Amino acid sequence: MSNVVQLPRWIDVGVLPLLNLLLALVVSALLVLAIGENPVEVVEILLYGAFGYDEAWGYTLYYTTNFVFTGLSFAVAFHCGLFNIGAEGQAYVGGLGVTLAALYLDFLPFPLMLVVGMMAAAIFGAAWAYIPAYLQARRGSHIVITTIMFNFIASSLMVYLLVNVLRPQGSMTPESEQIAEHLRLPFIHDMAAAFGIDMASSPLNLSFVYAIAASILVWMFIWHTRWGYAIRTVGANAVAATYGGIDPGRYIIIAMMISGALASFMALNEVMGVQHRLLIDFTAGYGFVGIAVALMGRNHPFGIFLAALLFGMLYQGGAELSFEIPTISNDMVVVIQGLVILFTGAMEHMFRPRVTKIYTAWRLRRDRMEAA
């Protein structure tokens, strides 16, 4: 048999990300020691700030919701061999779609507005992703370059619209009018109160349920439909896909439009769920962190959800940490988050050769023992 064997799935999606995460935490602990603080105490405060009380859970899952949407967005494109850097801009434009629908169709009842808002976000986000997709599929432009450019274009466009078009009369703040109260997504604590369950107030809202539903639908689409099979085939080998009768250009466009639609659903959480208006930079870097979330989760919806929960914990627990330990400023928390992104995203294959070597040696030894 071959001297090298393929790693089983449980090692690829479980052990390797865990090793990367542990290394990031070790380096972070060394940084904490360097400034004279106790790493164990820091971890305790971080975990308590993220999961220690009801309100903390609410904020952690609120951040998790955004990361799930942007992580799924990147994963769908990645399965087609595309590195979509544009989730930030696609979510931004998707927020414009949600806002316009809520402001100009405010006579609609909430259940109908919910569907219209989701459709508006998806259409705007998918349309914004279509242009880079078309340029990649039909003109050969690199998707990384075009999506980065479209992030900047989206940012400039939104600044112009919020300052000159959508800003309420007499207001000096670059933001849109608030959407009608009956069109806002209900908070989870309000929904729980209707069933007699007491929960602390937090920004967690109904969009968290949509994030779970989106994860299930993406899993079904990518692994249990012929379109998902075609997308994965194009991502694995576009030439082989062509010989198999699959048009790579078509599925590049399809994958990118789905990716843009998923990114835009983040606007449901921010615009309809929490802020209730369109703000400048409401995306707050979630699109870029979603890349690390998807890579850490091995582009599988279940892994993405767990990775999103980890980053939600870092965001919420980090806020508690900077409050409880003044020497660990918000900048230090950002450094810790950056280390996690570095080791789990950019350096995700660091341990693969060594782990593959160990696993291969174990398999060979086991096979010899069985043969004997």
Coordinates of C-alpha atoms in Angstrom, one line a residue:
M1 CA 0.0 0.0 0.0
S2 CA 1.0 3.7 -0.3
N3 CA 3.3 5.1 2.4
V4 CA 0.9 8.0 2.8
V5 CA -2.8 7.8 3.6
Q6 CA -5.5 10.5 3.6
L7 CA -6.4 11.9 6.9
P8 CA -9.9 10.8 8.1
R9 CA -12.6 13.4 8.3
W10 CA -12.6 13.6 12.1
I11 CA -8.9 14.6 12.2
D12 CA -9.3 17.1 9.3
V13 CA -12.3 18.9 10.8
G14 CA -11.7 18.2 14.5
V15 CA -8.1 17.6 15.5
L16 CA -6.3 20.1 13.2
P17 CA -8.5 23.1 14.0
L18 CA -8.3 22.3 17.7
L19 CA -4.4 22.2 17.5
N20 CA -4.4 25.5 15.7
L21 CA -6.7 27.0 18.3
L22 CA -4.6 25.7 21.2
L23 CA -1.5 27.2 19.6
A24 CA -3.2 30.5 19.3
L25 CA -4.3 30.4 22.9
V26 CA -0.7 29.5 24.0
V27 CA 0.7 32.5 22.2
S28 CA -2.0 34.7 23.6
A29 CA -1.1 33.4 27.1
L30 CA 2.5 34.3 26.6
L31 CA 1.4 37.8 25.6
V32 CA -0.7 38.1 28.7
L33 CA 2.2 36.9 30.9
A34 CA 4.4 39.5 29.2
I35 CA 2.2 42.3 30.5
G36 CA 2.2 40.9 34.0
E37 CA -1.3 39.3 34.1
N38 CA -2.4 35.8 35.0
P39 CA -3.5 33.8 31.9
V40 CA -5.8 31.5 33.9
E41 CA -7.6 34.5 35.4
V42 CA -7.9 36.0 31.9
V43 CA -9.5 32.8 30.6
E44 CA -11.9 32.6 33.5
I45 CA -13.1 36.2 33.0
L46 CA -13.3 35.6 29.2
L47 CA -15.5 32.6 29.6
Y48 CA -17.6 34.2 32.3
G49 CA -18.1 37.3 30.2
A50 CA -19.3 35.1 27.3
F51 CA -21.3 32.4 29.0
G52 CA -21.5 33.2 32.8
Y53 CA -25.0 34.9 32.8
D54 CA -28.1 35.2 30.6
E55 CA -27.2 38.6 29.2
A56 CA -23.7 37.3 28.2
W57 CA -25.3 34.4 26.4
G58 CA -27.5 36.7 24.5
Y59 CA -24.7 39.0 23.3
T60 CA -22.5 36.0 22.4
L61 CA -25.2 34.4 20.3
Y62 CA -25.9 37.8 18.7
Y63 CA -22.4 38.1 17.5
T64 CA -22.5 34.4 16.5
T65 CA -25.4 35.1 14.2
N66 CA -23.5 37.5 12.1
F67 CA -20.5 35.2 11.9
V68 CA -22.7 32.3 10.8
F69 CA -24.1 34.2 7.9
T70 CA -20.7 35.6 6.7
G71 CA -19.0 32.2 7.3
L72 CA -21.6 30.4 5.2
S73 CA -21.3 33.1 2.5
F74 CA -17.5 32.4 2.2
A75 CA -18.0 28.7 2.4
V76 CA -20.4 28.4 -0.6
A77 CA -18.0 30.4 -2.8
F78 CA -15.0 28.4 -1.5
H79 CA -16.6 25.1 -2.5
C80 CA -16.7 26.5 -6.1
G81 CA -13.0 27.4 -5.8
L82 CA -13.6 31.1 -5.2
F83 CA -12.1 33.2 -2.5
N84 CA -14.9 35.7 -1.9
I85 CA -13.5 38.7 0.0
G86 CA -16.6 40.7 -0.7
A87 CA -19.0 39.6 2.0
E88 CA -18.5 42.9 3.8
G89 CA -19.7 44.9 0.8
Q90 CA -22.5 42.4 -0.1
A91 CA -23.8 42.6 3.5
Y92 CA -23.6 46.4 3.3
V93 CA -25.7 46.6 0.1
G94 CA -28.0 43.9 1.5
G95 CA -28.7 46.3 4.4
L96 CA -29.7 48.9 1.9
G97 CA -32.2 46.5 0.4
V98 CA -33.7 45.7 3.8
T99 CA -33.9 49.4 4.7
L100 CA -35.6 50.5 1.5
A101 CA -38.1 47.7 1.7
A102 CA -38.9 48.5 5.4
L103 CA -39.2 52.3 4.8
Y104 CA -41.2 52.3 1.6
L105 CA -43.4 49.2 2.3
D106 CA -44.1 50.0 5.9
F107 CA -47.8 49.4 5.4
L108 CA -47.2 45.6 5.1
P109 CA -47.9 43.3 8.1
F110 CA -44.9 41.9 9.8
P111 CA -45.2 38.3 8.5
L112 CA -45.2 39.5 4.9
M113 CA -42.6 42.1 5.6
L114 CA -40.4 39.4 7.0
V115 CA -40.4 37.6 3.6
V116 CA -40.1 40.8 1.6
G117 CA -37.1 41.9 3.8
M118 CA -35.3 38.6 3.3
M119 CA -36.0 38.7 -0.4
A120 CA -34.8 42.4 -0.6
A121 CA -31.6 41.6 1.2
A122 CA -30.9 38.5 -0.9
I123 CA -31.6 40.3 -4.2
F124 CA -29.4 43.3 -3.3
G125 CA -26.6 41.1 -2.0
A126 CA -26.7 38.7 -4.9
A127 CA -26.8 41.5 -7.4
W128 CA -23.7 43.1 -5.8
A129 CA -21.9 39.7 -6.0
Y130 CA -23.1 39.1 -9.6
I131 CA -20.7 41.7 -11.2
P132 CA -17.5 40.2 -9.8
A133 CA -18.8 36.7 -10.5
Y134 CA -19.5 37.6 -14.1
L135 CA -16.1 39.2 -14.5
Q136 CA -14.5 36.1 -13.1
A137 CA -16.6 33.6 -15.1
R138 CA -16.7 35.4 -18.5
R139 CA -13.8 37.8 -18.5
G140 CA -11.2 36.1 -16.4
S141 CA -10.9 38.9 -13.8
H142 CA -9.7 37.5 -10.4
I143 CA -12.4 37.3 -7.9
V144 CA -10.2 38.4 -5.0
I145 CA -9.3 41.7 -6.7
T146 CA -12.8 42.5 -7.9
T147 CA -14.5 41.7 -4.6
I148 CA -12.0 43.9 -2.6
M149 CA -12.7 46.7 -5.0
F150 CA -16.5 46.2 -4.6
N151 CA -16.1 46.5 -0.9
F152 CA -14.7 50.0 -1.3
I153 CA -17.3 50.9 -3.8
A154 CA -20.1 49.7 -1.5
S155 CA -18.7 51.7 1.4
S156 CA -18.5 54.9 -0.7
L157 CA -22.0 54.3 -2.1
M158 CA -23.5 53.9 1.3
V159 CA -21.8 57.0 2.7
Y160 CA -23.2 59.0 -0.2
L161 CA -26.7 57.6 0.2
L162 CA -26.8 58.0 4.0
V163 CA -25.4 61.6 3.9
N164 CA -27.3 62.9 0.8
V165 CA -30.4 60.7 0.3
L166 CA -31.6 58.6 3.2
R167 CA -30.7 61.0 6.1
P168 CA -33.8 62.3 7.7
Q169 CA -34.6 66.0 7.2
G170 CA -32.9 68.1 9.8
S171 CA -30.7 65.3 11.2
M172 CA -26.9 65.7 11.2
T173 CA -26.3 62.0 11.7
P174 CA -25.5 59.9 8.6
E175 CA -28.2 57.2 9.1
S176 CA -31.6 56.4 7.7
E177 CA -34.9 56.9 9.4
Q178 CA -35.9 54.2 11.9
I179 CA -38.1 51.4 10.5
A180 CA -41.6 51.1 11.8
E181 CA -41.9 49.3 15.2
H182 CA -44.2 46.6 13.9
L183 CA -41.7 45.6 11.3
R184 CA -38.8 44.9 13.7
L185 CA -37.6 41.4 14.4
P186 CA -38.7 40.4 17.9
F187 CA -36.0 39.9 20.5
I188 CA -35.6 36.4 21.9
H189 CA -36.1 37.6 25.5
D190 CA -39.5 39.1 24.4
M191 CA -40.5 35.9 22.7
A192 CA -39.5 33.9 25.8
A193 CA -41.5 36.3 28.0
A194 CA -44.6 35.5 26.0
F195 CA -44.2 31.9 27.1
G196 CA -43.6 32.8 30.7
I197 CA -39.8 32.4 30.5
D198 CA -37.7 35.1 32.2
M199 CA -34.6 36.0 30.2
A200 CA -32.2 38.9 30.5
S201 CA -32.5 41.7 27.9
S202 CA -30.0 41.3 25.0
P203 CA -29.8 42.1 21.3
L204 CA -30.3 38.4 20.4
N205 CA -33.3 38.3 18.1
L206 CA -35.2 36.0 15.6
S207 CA -32.4 36.2 13.1
F208 CA -30.5 33.6 15.2
V209 CA -33.1 31.1 14.2
Y210 CA -32.7 32.1 10.6
A211 CA -28.9 31.5 10.9
I212 CA -29.6 28.0 12.1
A213 CA -32.1 27.4 9.3
A214 CA -29.6 28.8 6.7
S215 CA -26.9 26.4 8.0
I216 CA -29.2 23.4 7.5
L217 CA -30.2 24.6 4.0
V218 CA -26.7 25.2 2.9
W219 CA -25.7 21.7 4.1
M220 CA -28.6 20.2 2.1
F221 CA -27.8 22.4 -1.0
I222 CA -24.1 21.7 -1.1
W223 CA -24.1 18.0 -0.4
H224 CA -27.6 16.8 -1.4
T225 CA -28.5 18.6 -4.6
R226 CA -27.1 18.3 -8.2
W227 CA -26.4 22.1 -8.1
G228 CA -24.2 21.6 -5.0
Y229 CA -22.5 18.7 -6.6
A230 CA -21.8 20.8 -9.7
I231 CA -20.4 23.6 -7.5
R232 CA -18.1 21.2 -5.7
T233 CA -17.0 19.7 -8.9
V234 CA -16.1 23.0 -10.4
G235 CA -14.2 23.9 -7.3
A236 CA -12.3 20.6 -7.3
N237 CA -11.3 20.7 -11.0
A238 CA -12.9 23.1 -13.5
V239 CA -11.4 21.2 -16.5
A240 CA -12.8 17.9 -15.4
A241 CA -16.2 19.6 -14.7
T242 CA -16.1 20.9 -18.3
Y243 CA -15.5 17.4 -19.7
G244 CA -18.4 16.2 -17.5
G245 CA -20.8 18.6 -19.2
I246 CA -20.7 21.2 -16.4
D247 CA -20.3 24.9 -17.4
P248 CA -17.9 26.3 -14.8
G249 CA -18.8 29.9 -15.6
R250 CA -22.5 29.3 -14.9
Y251 CA -21.8 27.7 -11.5
I252 CA -19.3 30.4 -10.6
I253 CA -22.0 33.0 -11.0
I254 CA -24.6 30.8 -9.2
A255 CA -22.2 30.2 -6.2
M256 CA -21.2 33.9 -5.9
M257 CA -24.8 35.0 -6.0
I258 CA -25.8 32.6 -3.3
S259 CA -22.7 33.7 -1.4
G260 CA -23.8 37.4 -1.7
A261 CA -27.3 36.5 -0.6
L262 CA -26.1 34.7 2.5
A263 CA -23.8 37.6 3.4
S264 CA -26.7 40.1 3.0
F265 CA -28.8 38.2 5.6
M266 CA -26.5 39.7 8.2
A267 CA -28.5 42.9 7.6
L268 CA -31.6 41.1 9.0
N269 CA -29.8 40.9 12.4
E270 CA -28.4 44.4 12.4
V271 CA -31.1 46.5 10.6
M272 CA -34.3 44.7 11.3
G273 CA -33.2 43.1 14.6
V274 CA -31.0 45.5 16.6
Q275 CA -30.3 48.9 15.1
H276 CA -33.7 49.4 13.4
R277 CA -32.1 51.7 10.9
L278 CA -29.2 51.7 8.4
L279 CA -25.9 53.0 9.8
I280 CA -22.5 53.7 8.3
D281 CA -20.2 50.7 8.8
F282 CA -22.9 48.5 10.5
T283 CA -21.0 45.5 9.0
A284 CA -18.1 46.2 11.5
G285 CA -15.7 43.8 9.9
Y286 CA -18.0 40.7 10.3
G287 CA -17.5 39.9 6.6
F288 CA -13.7 39.6 7.0
V289 CA -13.9 37.6 10.2
G290 CA -16.3 35.3 8.4
I291 CA -13.4 34.1 6.2
A292 CA -11.6 32.8 9.3
V293 CA -14.8 31.3 10.6
A294 CA -15.4 29.4 7.4
L295 CA -11.7 28.2 7.2
M296 CA -11.7 27.1 10.8
G297 CA -15.0 25.3 10.3
R298 CA -13.6 23.6 7.2
N299 CA -16.4 25.2 5.2
H300 CA -19.0 22.8 6.7
P301 CA -22.1 24.4 8.2
F302 CA -21.7 22.6 11.5
G303 CA -18.1 23.5 11.8
I304 CA -18.9 27.1 10.8
F305 CA -21.5 27.3 13.6
L306 CA -19.0 26.1 16.2
A307 CA -16.3 28.5 14.9
A308 CA -18.8 31.4 14.8
L309 CA -19.7 30.6 18.5
L310 CA -16.0 30.7 19.3
F311 CA -15.6 34.2 17.7
G312 CA -18.8 35.3 19.3
M313 CA -17.3 34.3 22.7
L314 CA -14.1 36.2 21.9
Y315 CA -16.1 39.4 21.0
Q316 CA -18.4 39.3 24.1
G317 CA -15.9 37.8 26.5
G318 CA -13.2 40.3 25.2
A319 CA -15.4 43.2 26.1
E320 CA -15.8 41.9 29.7
L321 CA -12.1 41.2 29.9
S322 CA -11.1 44.8 28.9
F323 CA -13.5 46.1 31.5
E324 CA -12.4 43.8 34.4
I325 CA -8.6 44.1 33.7
P326 CA -7.7 47.6 32.7
T327 CA -4.2 46.6 31.6
I328 CA -5.7 44.4 28.9
S329 CA -7.1 47.1 26.7
N330 CA -9.5 46.6 23.8
D331 CA -6.4 46.6 21.5
M332 CA -5.0 43.6 23.4
V333 CA -8.3 41.8 22.9
V334 CA -8.1 42.6 19.2
V335 CA -4.6 41.1 19.1
I336 CA -5.9 37.9 20.7
Q337 CA -8.7 37.7 18.2
G338 CA -6.1 38.3 15.4
L339 CA -3.9 35.5 16.7
V340 CA -6.9 33.1 16.6
I341 CA -7.6 34.3 13.0
L342 CA -3.9 33.9 12.1
F343 CA -3.5 30.4 13.4
T344 CA -6.9 29.0 12.4
G345 CA -7.2 30.8 9.1
A346 CA -4.0 31.9 7.4
M347 CA -1.9 29.0 9.0
E348 CA -4.6 26.4 9.1
H349 CA -2.3 23.7 7.5
M350 CA 0.6 24.2 9.9
F351 CA 0.2 20.9 11.7
R352 CA -1.1 18.9 8.7
P353 CA 2.3 17.4 7.6
R354 CA 3.2 16.3 11.1
V355 CA -0.2 14.9 11.9
T356 CA -0.3 13.2 8.6
K357 CA 3.1 11.6 9.3
I358 CA 2.0 10.4 12.7
Y359 CA -1.3 9.0 11.4
T360 CA 0.4 7.3 8.5
A361 CA 2.9 5.6 10.8
W362 CA 0.1 4.4 13.1
R363 CA -1.9 3.0 10.1
L364 CA 1.1 1.2 8.8
R365 CA 1.9 -0.3 12.2
R366 CA -1.7 -1.4 12.6
D367 CA -1.9 -2.9 9.2
R368 CA 1.3 -5.0 9.8
M369 CA -0.1 -6.2 13.1
E370 CA -3.4 -7.3 11.4
A371 CA -1.5 -9.0 8.6
A372 CA 0.6 -10.9 11.2

